[in-house]
PDB file of C-alpha atoms in Angstrom:
ATOM      1  CA  UNK A 293     -25.828 178.409 132.371  1.00 82.00           C
ATOM      2  CA  UNK A 294     -25.457 181.926 130.957  1.00 83.00           C
ATOM      3  CA  UNK A 295     -22.463 183.883 132.080  1.00 90.00           C
ATOM      4  CA  UNK A 296     -21.831 187.607 132.183  1.00 92.00           C
ATOM      5  CA  UNK A 297     -19.650 187.293 129.100  1.00 93.00           C
ATOM      6  CA  UNK A 298     -22.641 185.942 127.160  1.00 92.00           C
ATOM      7  CA  UNK A 299     -24.758 188.945 128.209  1.00 94.00           C
ATOM      8  CA  UNK A 300     -22.005 191.295 127.120  1.00 95.00           C
ATOM      9  CA  UNK A 301     -21.754 189.463 123.795  1.00 95.00           C
ATOM     10  CA  UNK A 302     -25.564 189.557 123.279  1.00 95.00           C
ATOM     11  CA  UNK A 303     -25.623 193.255 124.152  1.00 95.00           C
ATOM     12  CA  UNK A 304     -22.810 193.955 121.704  1.00 96.00           C
ATOM     13  CA  UNK A 305     -24.591 191.958 118.949  1.00 97.00           C
ATOM     14  CA  UNK A 306     -27.845 193.853 119.624  1.00 97.00           C
ATOM     15  CA  UNK A 307     -25.983 197.154 119.388  1.00 97.00           C
ATOM     16  CA  UNK A 308     -24.398 196.070 116.085  1.00 97.00           C
ATOM     17  CA  UNK A 309     -27.845 194.985 114.761  1.00 97.00           C
ATOM     18  CA  UNK A 310     -29.388 198.368 115.683  1.00 97.00           C
ATOM     19  CA  UNK A 311     -26.458 200.138 114.097  1.00 97.00           C
ATOM     20  CA  UNK A 312     -26.897 198.141 110.873  1.00 97.00           C
ATOM     21  CA  UNK A 313     -30.652 198.865 110.808  1.00 97.00           C
ATOM     22  CA  UNK A 314     -30.010 202.586 111.242  1.00 97.00           C
ATOM     23  CA  UNK A 315     -27.406 202.491 108.423  1.00 97.00           C
ATOM     24  CA  UNK A 316     -29.868 200.693 106.091  1.00 97.00           C
ATOM     25  CA  UNK A 317     -32.633 203.201 106.928  1.00 97.00           C
ATOM     26  CA  UNK A 318     -30.223 206.070 106.263  1.00 96.00           C
ATOM     27  CA  UNK A 319     -29.273 204.557 102.908  1.00 97.00           C
ATOM     28  CA  UNK A 320     -32.921 204.223 101.900  1.00 96.00           C
ATOM     29  CA  UNK A 321     -33.514 207.862 102.793  1.00 96.00           C
ATOM     30  CA  UNK A 322     -30.468 208.869 100.755  1.00 97.00           C
ATOM     31  CA  UNK A 323     -31.705 206.834  97.777  1.00 96.00           C
ATOM     32  CA  UNK A 324     -35.126 208.471  98.021  1.00 96.00           C
ATOM     33  CA  UNK A 325     -33.629 211.963  98.209  1.00 96.00           C
ATOM     34  CA  UNK A 326     -31.270 211.206  95.302  1.00 96.00           C
ATOM     35  CA  UNK A 327     -34.182 209.954  93.180  1.00 96.00           C
ATOM     36  CA  UNK A 328     -36.211 213.060  94.018  1.00 96.00           C
ATOM     37  CA  UNK A 329     -33.295 215.309  93.035  1.00 97.00           C
ATOM     38  CA  UNK A 330     -32.824 213.390  89.767  1.00 96.00           C
ATOM     39  CA  UNK A 331     -36.524 213.817  88.971  1.00 95.00           C
ATOM     40  CA  UNK A 332     -36.404 217.531  89.645  1.00 96.00           C
ATOM     41  CA  UNK A 333     -33.258 217.847  87.534  1.00 96.00           C
ATOM     42  CA  UNK A 334     -34.932 216.025  84.636  1.00 95.00           C
ATOM     43  CA  UNK A 335     -37.926 218.377  84.922  1.00 95.00           C
ATOM     44  CA  UNK A 336     -35.674 221.423  84.931  1.00 96.00           C
ATOM     45  CA  UNK A 337     -33.801 220.120  81.885  1.00 95.00           C
ATOM     46  CA  UNK A 338     -37.120 219.730  80.065  1.00 93.00           C
ATOM     47  CA  UNK A 339     -38.171 223.265  80.966  1.00 94.00           C
ATOM     48  CA  UNK A 340     -34.757 224.566  79.907  1.00 94.00           C
ATOM     49  CA  UNK A 341     -35.055 222.836  76.532  1.00 93.00           C
ATOM     50  CA  UNK A 342     -38.527 224.350  76.072  1.00 93.00           C
ATOM     51  CA  UNK A 343     -37.234 227.822  76.935  1.00 93.00           C
ATOM     52  CA  UNK A 344     -34.297 227.336  74.566  1.00 92.00           C
ATOM     53  CA  UNK A 345     -36.756 226.571  71.762  1.00 90.00           C
ATOM     54  CA  UNK A 346     -38.713 229.691  72.588  1.00 93.00           C
ATOM     55  CA  UNK A 347     -35.539 231.773  72.596  1.00 92.00           C
ATOM     56  CA  UNK A 348     -34.548 230.412  69.175  1.00 91.00           C
ATOM     57  CA  UNK A 349     -38.015 231.219  67.839  1.00 92.00           C
ATOM     58  CA  UNK A 350     -37.807 234.699  69.320  1.00 93.00           C
ATOM     59  CA  UNK A 351     -34.377 235.215  67.732  1.00 93.00           C
ATOM     60  CA  UNK A 352     -35.809 234.383  64.323  1.00 91.00           C
ATOM     61  CA  UNK A 353     -38.691 236.786  64.846  1.00 94.00           C
ATOM     62  CA  UNK A 354     -36.284 239.542  65.893  1.00 94.00           C
ATOM     63  CA  UNK A 355     -34.155 238.974  62.779  1.00 94.00           C
ATOM     64  CA  UNK A 356     -37.251 239.213  60.565  1.00 95.00           C
ATOM     65  CA  UNK A 357     -38.252 242.381  62.416  1.00 95.00           C
ATOM     66  CA  UNK A 358     -34.805 243.889  61.809  1.00 94.00           C
ATOM     67  CA  UNK A 359     -35.094 243.088  58.100  1.00 93.00           C
ATOM     68  CA  UNK A 360     -38.550 244.669  57.989  1.00 94.00           C
ATOM     69  CA  UNK A 361     -37.300 247.798  59.748  1.00 94.00           C
ATOM     70  CA  UNK A 362     -34.358 248.025  57.338  1.00 91.00           C
ATOM     71  CA  UNK A 363     -36.643 247.786  54.300  1.00 92.00           C
ATOM     72  CA  UNK A 364     -39.041 250.313  55.798  1.00 94.00           C
ATOM     73  CA  UNK A 365     -36.113 252.653  56.482  1.00 93.00           C
ATOM     74  CA  UNK A 366     -35.199 252.507  52.795  1.00 91.00           C
ATOM     75  CA  UNK A 367     -38.773 253.227  51.775  1.00 93.00           C
ATOM     76  CA  UNK A 368     -38.987 256.156  54.210  1.00 94.00           C
ATOM     77  CA  UNK A 369     -35.730 257.530  52.758  1.00 92.00           C
ATOM     78  CA  UNK A 370     -37.159 257.243  49.264  1.00 92.00           C
ATOM     79  CA  UNK A 371     -40.351 259.053  50.295  1.00 94.00           C
ATOM     80  CA  UNK A 372     -38.280 261.737  51.999  1.00 94.00           C
ATOM     81  CA  UNK A 373     -36.301 262.281  48.801  1.00 93.00           C
ATOM     82  CA  UNK A 374     -39.519 262.558  46.804  1.00 93.00           C
ATOM     83  CA  UNK A 375     -40.892 265.105  49.274  1.00 94.00           C
ATOM     84  CA  UNK A 376     -37.705 267.176  49.121  1.00 92.00           C
ATOM     85  CA  UNK A 377     -37.868 267.163  45.302  1.00 91.00           C
ATOM     86  CA  UNK A 378     -41.520 268.176  45.420  1.00 90.00           C
ATOM     87  CA  UNK A 379     -40.672 270.943  47.876  1.00 88.00           C
ATOM     88  CA  UNK A 380     -37.968 272.293  45.538  1.00 84.00           C
ATOM     89  CA  UNK A 381     -40.359 272.291  42.600  1.00 83.00           C
ATOM     90  CA  UNK A 382     -43.019 274.039  44.666  1.00 81.00           C
ATOM     91  CA  UNK A 383     -40.443 276.670  45.639  1.00 78.00           C
ATOM     92  CA  UNK A 384     -39.710 277.296  41.965  1.00 72.00           C
ATOM     93  CA  UNK A 385     -43.405 277.524  41.221  1.00 72.00           C
ATOM     94  CA  UNK A 386     -44.164 279.839  44.105  1.00 73.00           C
ATOM     95  CA  UNK A 387     -41.378 282.309  43.218  1.00 73.00           C
ATOM     96  CA  UNK A 388     -43.249 284.496  40.786  1.00 72.00           C
ATOM     97  CA  UNK A 389     -44.934 287.864  40.491  1.00 73.00           C
ATOM     98  CA  UNK A 390     -47.796 289.163  38.447  1.00 76.00           C
ATOM     99  CA  UNK A 391     -47.308 292.080  36.079  1.00 79.00           C
ATOM    100  CA  UNK A 392     -50.039 294.551  36.894  1.00 80.00           C
ATOM    101  CA  UNK A 393     -50.233 295.994  33.376  1.00 84.00           C
ATOM    102  CA  UNK A 394     -50.336 292.821  31.334  1.00 84.00           C
ATOM    103  CA  UNK A 395     -51.423 290.244  33.941  1.00 79.00           C
ATOM    104  CA  UNK A 396     -48.563 287.940  32.947  1.00 83.00           C
ATOM    105  CA  UNK A 397     -46.839 285.685  35.437  1.00 76.00           C
ATOM    106  CA  UNK A 398     -43.121 286.402  35.707  1.00 74.00           C
ATOM    107  CA  UNK A 399     -40.887 283.862  37.473  1.00 71.00           C
ATOM    108  CA  UNK A 400     -38.286 285.441  39.712  1.00 71.00           C
ATOM    109  CA  UNK A 401     -34.795 283.961  39.491  1.00 66.00           C
ATOM    110  CA  UNK A 402     -33.101 282.430  42.517  1.00 63.00           C
ATOM    111  CA  UNK A 403     -30.162 284.787  42.379  1.00 61.00           C
ATOM    112  CA  UNK A 404     -29.820 288.018  40.562  1.00 58.00           C
ATOM    113  CA  UNK A 405     -27.091 287.872  37.926  1.00 56.00           C
ATOM    114  CA  UNK A 406     -24.183 290.197  38.537  1.00 58.00           C
ATOM    115  CA  UNK A 407     -23.523 292.910  35.984  1.00 54.00           C
TER     116      UNK A 407
END
């Protein structure tokens, strides 16, 4: 014959079994979520490595651009110097007058000499 104590014991065992099932289900859900997070993290690490490669490539291109700009700056300075020299020579050439009687070209000095 089954006594009340047996029913209490069976009820307690059923409660423990349900509790264990819920713990196992919770663990499986945690494992699934952890695996999903690990997968996302691996994907993000891959994207980060790809972006790092792009940044390194871009750094090299910027350095080459800086070198090109520096060389072009030197060439522009050289051209500027040539233009200034040409301008000075043109000034010397343009400072002249024509003698009306003889038709000769007389260059005018930059500064008149003091007596």
